[in-house]
Amino acid sequence: MCKKILIDEKAHIEDWMILDNGSLKLLEKTIIAEQNIKIYIHSNEKSKHNRPHVHASYNEREYVISIDDTIEVIEPKEDKFSRYLIKTYFRSQLQYFRKEWNNICSNYKFSINAKGEYICT
């Protein structure tokens, strides 16, 4: 029996998404996944927001949270759950989030100082 691989008609595949071996590049990378929390980054952020950020979900809530000099909720509005995510994960994992941001296709890259820390330019 043949297996068919179906691609959503709405999905638009661009050149940068296809690796040399013909497979597709992951569209998002999960950074943290535990309990009902998922923090992830998209592999291409050239067309959405100008600020470096990661996406976070908690239960049914979805957030976009900046990882530049000001850690804040970009969208939707800040609430107690987003404050919890920032306090619990973003303060302690900021350097890791910034490192992952530098690995994606984006218009902004963090600089690395003499201590090896990812800093805003």
C-alpha atoms as an extended CHARMM CRD file, in Angstrom:
* protein
*
       121  EXT
         1         1  MET       CA              0.0000000000        0.0000000000        0.0000000000  PROA      1               0.0000000000
         2         2  CYS       CA              1.3220000000        3.4760000000       -0.8980000000  PROA      2               0.0000000000
         3         3  LYS       CA              1.4530000000        6.2220000000        1.6570000000  PROA      3               0.0000000000
         4         4  LYS       CA              0.4040000000        9.6340000000        0.4530000000  PROA      4               0.0000000000
         5         5  ILE       CA              1.8400000000       12.7390000000        1.9980000000  PROA      5               0.0000000000
         6         6  LEU       CA             -0.6700000000       15.5330000000        1.8850000000  PROA      6               0.0000000000
         7         7  ILE       CA              0.2530000000       19.1870000000        2.1280000000  PROA      7               0.0000000000
         8         8  ASP       CA             -2.3320000000       21.7050000000        3.2470000000  PROA      8               0.0000000000
         9         9  GLU       CA             -3.3990000000       23.7210000000        0.1980000000  PROA      9               0.0000000000
        10        10  LYS       CA             -2.9940000000       26.9180000000        2.2240000000  PROA      10              0.0000000000
        11        11  ALA       CA              0.6300000000       26.1020000000        3.0780000000  PROA      11              0.0000000000
        12        12  HSD       CA              3.0150000000       28.0490000000        0.9040000000  PROA      12              0.0000000000
        13        13  ILE       CA              6.4260000000       26.4720000000        0.4920000000  PROA      13              0.0000000000
        14        14  GLU       CA              9.2440000000       28.8720000000       -0.2430000000  PROA      14              0.0000000000
        15        15  ASP       CA             12.7870000000       28.1770000000       -1.4110000000  PROA      15              0.0000000000
        16        16  TRP       CA             14.3610000000       28.8020000000        2.0170000000  PROA      16              0.0000000000
        17        17  MET       CA             12.1490000000       26.0780000000        3.5260000000  PROA      17              0.0000000000
        18        18  ILE       CA             13.6140000000       23.2770000000        1.3780000000  PROA      18              0.0000000000
        19        19  LEU       CA             16.9340000000       21.7690000000        2.4420000000  PROA      19              0.0000000000
        20        20  ASP       CA             19.5000000000       20.5370000000       -0.0990000000  PROA      20              0.0000000000
        21        21  ASN       CA             18.4400000000       16.9450000000        0.5170000000  PROA      21              0.0000000000
        22        22  GLY       CA             14.8480000000       17.8050000000       -0.4820000000  PROA      22              0.0000000000
        23        23  SER       CA             13.3210000000       17.7000000000        3.0100000000  PROA      23              0.0000000000
        24        24  LEU       CA             11.4940000000       20.6150000000        4.5450000000  PROA      24              0.0000000000
        25        25  LYS       CA             13.0600000000       22.7820000000        7.2290000000  PROA      25              0.0000000000
        26        26  LEU       CA             11.1430000000       22.7780000000       10.4970000000  PROA      26              0.0000000000
        27        27  LEU       CA              8.8300000000       25.7670000000       10.6740000000  PROA      27              0.0000000000
        28        28  GLU       CA              9.0940000000       26.0300000000       14.4270000000  PROA      28              0.0000000000
        29        29  LYS       CA             11.3910000000       24.7740000000       17.1510000000  PROA      29              0.0000000000
        30        30  THR       CA             10.0840000000       23.9540000000       20.5870000000  PROA      30              0.0000000000
        31        31  ILE       CA             12.4060000000       25.4170000000       23.2110000000  PROA      31              0.0000000000
        32        32  ILE       CA             10.4850000000       24.3840000000       26.3340000000  PROA      32              0.0000000000
        33        33  ALA       CA              7.5670000000       21.9840000000       26.6460000000  PROA      33              0.0000000000
        34        34  GLU       CA              6.3590000000       20.9500000000       30.0730000000  PROA      34              0.0000000000
        35        35  GLN       CA              2.9770000000       20.5000000000       31.6520000000  PROA      35              0.0000000000
        36        36  ASN       CA              0.6480000000       22.8410000000       29.7210000000  PROA      36              0.0000000000
        37        37  ILE       CA              3.4330000000       25.2290000000       28.6980000000  PROA      37              0.0000000000
        38        38  LYS       CA              5.0810000000       25.4030000000       25.2990000000  PROA      38              0.0000000000
        39        39  ILE       CA              7.6580000000       28.0160000000       24.3360000000  PROA      39              0.0000000000
        40        40  TYR       CA              8.7660000000       27.9530000000       20.7270000000  PROA      40              0.0000000000
        41        41  ILE       CA             10.3460000000       29.9770000000       17.9550000000  PROA      41              0.0000000000
        42        42  HSD       CA              9.4750000000       30.1340000000       14.2640000000  PROA      42              0.0000000000
        43        43  SER       CA             12.2610000000       29.4150000000       11.7870000000  PROA      43              0.0000000000
        44        44  ASN       CA             11.5070000000       32.5130000000        9.6790000000  PROA      44              0.0000000000
        45        45  GLU       CA             10.7010000000       35.8140000000       11.3570000000  PROA      45              0.0000000000
        46        46  LYS       CA             11.5050000000       38.2490000000        8.5580000000  PROA      46              0.0000000000
        47        47  SER       CA              7.9080000000       39.0660000000        7.7420000000  PROA      47              0.0000000000
        48        48  LYS       CA              6.1380000000       39.3330000000       11.1040000000  PROA      48              0.0000000000
        49        49  HSD       CA              7.4890000000       41.4690000000       13.9240000000  PROA      49              0.0000000000
        50        50  ASN       CA             10.5500000000       43.6770000000       14.0200000000  PROA      50              0.0000000000
        51        51  ARG       CA             11.4640000000       42.8260000000       17.6040000000  PROA      51              0.0000000000
        52        52  PRO       CA             13.1200000000       39.5520000000       18.5730000000  PROA      52              0.0000000000
        53        53  HSD       CA             10.5660000000       37.3910000000       20.3380000000  PROA      53              0.0000000000
        54        54  VAL       CA              9.4080000000       33.8790000000       21.1160000000  PROA      54              0.0000000000
        55        55  HSD       CA              5.9490000000       32.4080000000       21.1410000000  PROA      55              0.0000000000
        56        56  ALA       CA              4.4870000000       30.9080000000       24.2740000000  PROA      56              0.0000000000
        57        57  SER       CA              1.3110000000       29.0330000000       24.9910000000  PROA      57              0.0000000000
        58        58  TYR       CA             -0.2110000000       28.1690000000       28.3150000000  PROA      58              0.0000000000
        59        59  ASN       CA             -3.3620000000       26.0420000000       28.1770000000  PROA      59              0.0000000000
        60        60  GLU       CA             -5.4950000000       27.8140000000       25.5590000000  PROA      60              0.0000000000
        61        61  ARG       CA             -3.6600000000       31.1380000000       25.7770000000  PROA      61              0.0000000000
        62        62  GLU       CA             -1.1240000000       32.2200000000       23.1300000000  PROA      62              0.0000000000
        63        63  TYR       CA              1.4810000000       34.9490000000       23.6220000000  PROA      63              0.0000000000
        64        64  VAL       CA              4.2580000000       36.6730000000       21.7070000000  PROA      64              0.0000000000
        65        65  ILE       CA              6.8960000000       37.8450000000       24.1880000000  PROA      65              0.0000000000
        66        66  SER       CA              9.8930000000       40.0210000000       23.3370000000  PROA      66              0.0000000000
        67        67  ILE       CA             13.4150000000       38.9330000000       24.2280000000  PROA      67              0.0000000000
        68        68  ASP       CA             15.2330000000       42.2160000000       23.6080000000  PROA      68              0.0000000000
        69        69  ASP       CA             16.1880000000       44.7550000000       26.2970000000  PROA      69              0.0000000000
        70        70  THR       CA             12.5810000000       44.8630000000       27.5020000000  PROA      70              0.0000000000
        71        71  ILE       CA             10.8960000000       41.5330000000       28.1430000000  PROA      71              0.0000000000
        72        72  GLU       CA              7.2030000000       42.1890000000       27.5880000000  PROA      72              0.0000000000
        73        73  VAL       CA              4.1230000000       40.7630000000       25.9620000000  PROA      73              0.0000000000
        74        74  ILE       CA              3.8490000000       42.0270000000       22.3820000000  PROA      74              0.0000000000
        75        75  GLU       CA              0.4700000000       40.4190000000       21.8290000000  PROA      75              0.0000000000
        76        76  PRO       CA             -2.1810000000       39.9700000000       23.1200000000  PROA      76              0.0000000000
        77        77  LYS       CA             -2.4700000000       42.0320000000       26.2950000000  PROA      77              0.0000000000
        78        78  GLU       CA             -0.4170000000       41.1150000000       29.3300000000  PROA      78              0.0000000000
        79        79  ASP       CA             -2.2580000000       39.0590000000       31.9370000000  PROA      79              0.0000000000
        80        80  LYS       CA             -1.3720000000       36.9940000000       35.0060000000  PROA      80              0.0000000000
        81        81  PHE       CA             -0.4500000000       33.9500000000       32.9070000000  PROA      81              0.0000000000
        82        82  SER       CA              1.9900000000       35.8920000000       30.7350000000  PROA      82              0.0000000000
        83        83  ARG       CA              3.5160000000       37.4270000000       33.8710000000  PROA      83              0.0000000000
        84        84  TYR       CA              3.9470000000       33.9010000000       35.2340000000  PROA      84              0.0000000000
        85        85  LEU       CA              5.6990000000       32.7790000000       32.0330000000  PROA      85              0.0000000000
        86        86  ILE       CA              8.0120000000       35.7840000000       32.0690000000  PROA      86              0.0000000000
        87        87  LYS       CA              8.8800000000       35.3880000000       35.7490000000  PROA      87              0.0000000000
        88        88  THR       CA              9.3670000000       31.6200000000       35.5880000000  PROA      88              0.0000000000
        89        89  TYR       CA             10.9900000000       31.0740000000       32.1890000000  PROA      89              0.0000000000
        90        90  PHE       CA             12.0600000000       34.2660000000       30.4540000000  PROA      90              0.0000000000
        91        91  ARG       CA             14.2240000000       35.7530000000       33.1810000000  PROA      91              0.0000000000
        92        92  SER       CA             16.2110000000       32.5390000000       33.6680000000  PROA      92              0.0000000000
        93        93  GLN       CA             16.3280000000       31.3530000000       30.0360000000  PROA      93              0.0000000000
        94        94  LEU       CA             16.7820000000       34.6800000000       28.2310000000  PROA      94              0.0000000000
        95        95  GLN       CA             20.2890000000       33.8860000000       26.9650000000  PROA      95              0.0000000000
        96        96  TYR       CA             19.1190000000       30.5480000000       25.5690000000  PROA      96              0.0000000000
        97        97  PHE       CA             16.1340000000       32.1870000000       23.8440000000  PROA      97              0.0000000000
        98        98  ARG       CA             18.4420000000       34.7980000000       22.3000000000  PROA      98              0.0000000000
        99        99  LYS       CA             20.8400000000       32.0910000000       21.1050000000  PROA      99              0.0000000000
       100       100  GLU       CA             17.9530000000       30.2840000000       19.4150000000  PROA      100             0.0000000000
       101       101  TRP       CA             16.8200000000       33.5710000000       17.8430000000  PROA      101             0.0000000000
       102       102  ASN       CA             20.2680000000       34.0140000000       16.2810000000  PROA      102             0.0000000000
       103       103  ASN       CA             19.8650000000       30.5750000000       14.6450000000  PROA      103             0.0000000000
       104       104  ILE       CA             16.7320000000       31.4900000000       12.6810000000  PROA      104             0.0000000000
       105       105  CYS       CA             16.1570000000       33.5650000000        9.5680000000  PROA      105             0.0000000000
       106       106  SER       CA             15.4940000000       37.0880000000       10.8760000000  PROA      106             0.0000000000
       107       107  ASN       CA             16.3930000000       40.7230000000       10.2670000000  PROA      107             0.0000000000
       108       108  TYR       CA             17.8250000000       41.1720000000       13.7700000000  PROA      108             0.0000000000
       109       109  LYS       CA             20.7100000000       39.3170000000       15.3970000000  PROA      109             0.0000000000
       110       110  PHE       CA             22.0620000000       39.6300000000       18.9280000000  PROA      110             0.0000000000
       111       111  SER       CA             25.7320000000       40.4640000000       19.4120000000  PROA      111             0.0000000000
       112       112  ILE       CA             27.9010000000       38.2910000000       21.6360000000  PROA      112             0.0000000000
       113       113  ASN       CA             30.0360000000       40.1010000000       24.2250000000  PROA      113             0.0000000000
       114       114  ALA       CA             33.3900000000       39.0130000000       25.6950000000  PROA      114             0.0000000000
       115       115  LYS       CA             31.5690000000       36.9380000000       28.3640000000  PROA      115             0.0000000000
       116       116  GLY       CA             29.6880000000       35.0140000000       25.6490000000  PROA      116             0.0000000000
       117       117  GLU       CA             26.3720000000       36.6860000000       26.4860000000  PROA      117             0.0000000000
       118       118  TYR       CA             23.8630000000       37.5500000000       23.7850000000  PROA      118             0.0000000000
       119       119  ILE       CA             23.2060000000       41.2980000000       23.9720000000  PROA      119             0.0000000000
       120       120  CYS       CA             21.1100000000       43.7950000000       22.0330000000  PROA      120             0.0000000000
       121       121  THR       CA             23.0350000000       45.8540000000       19.5200000000  PROA      121             0.0000000000
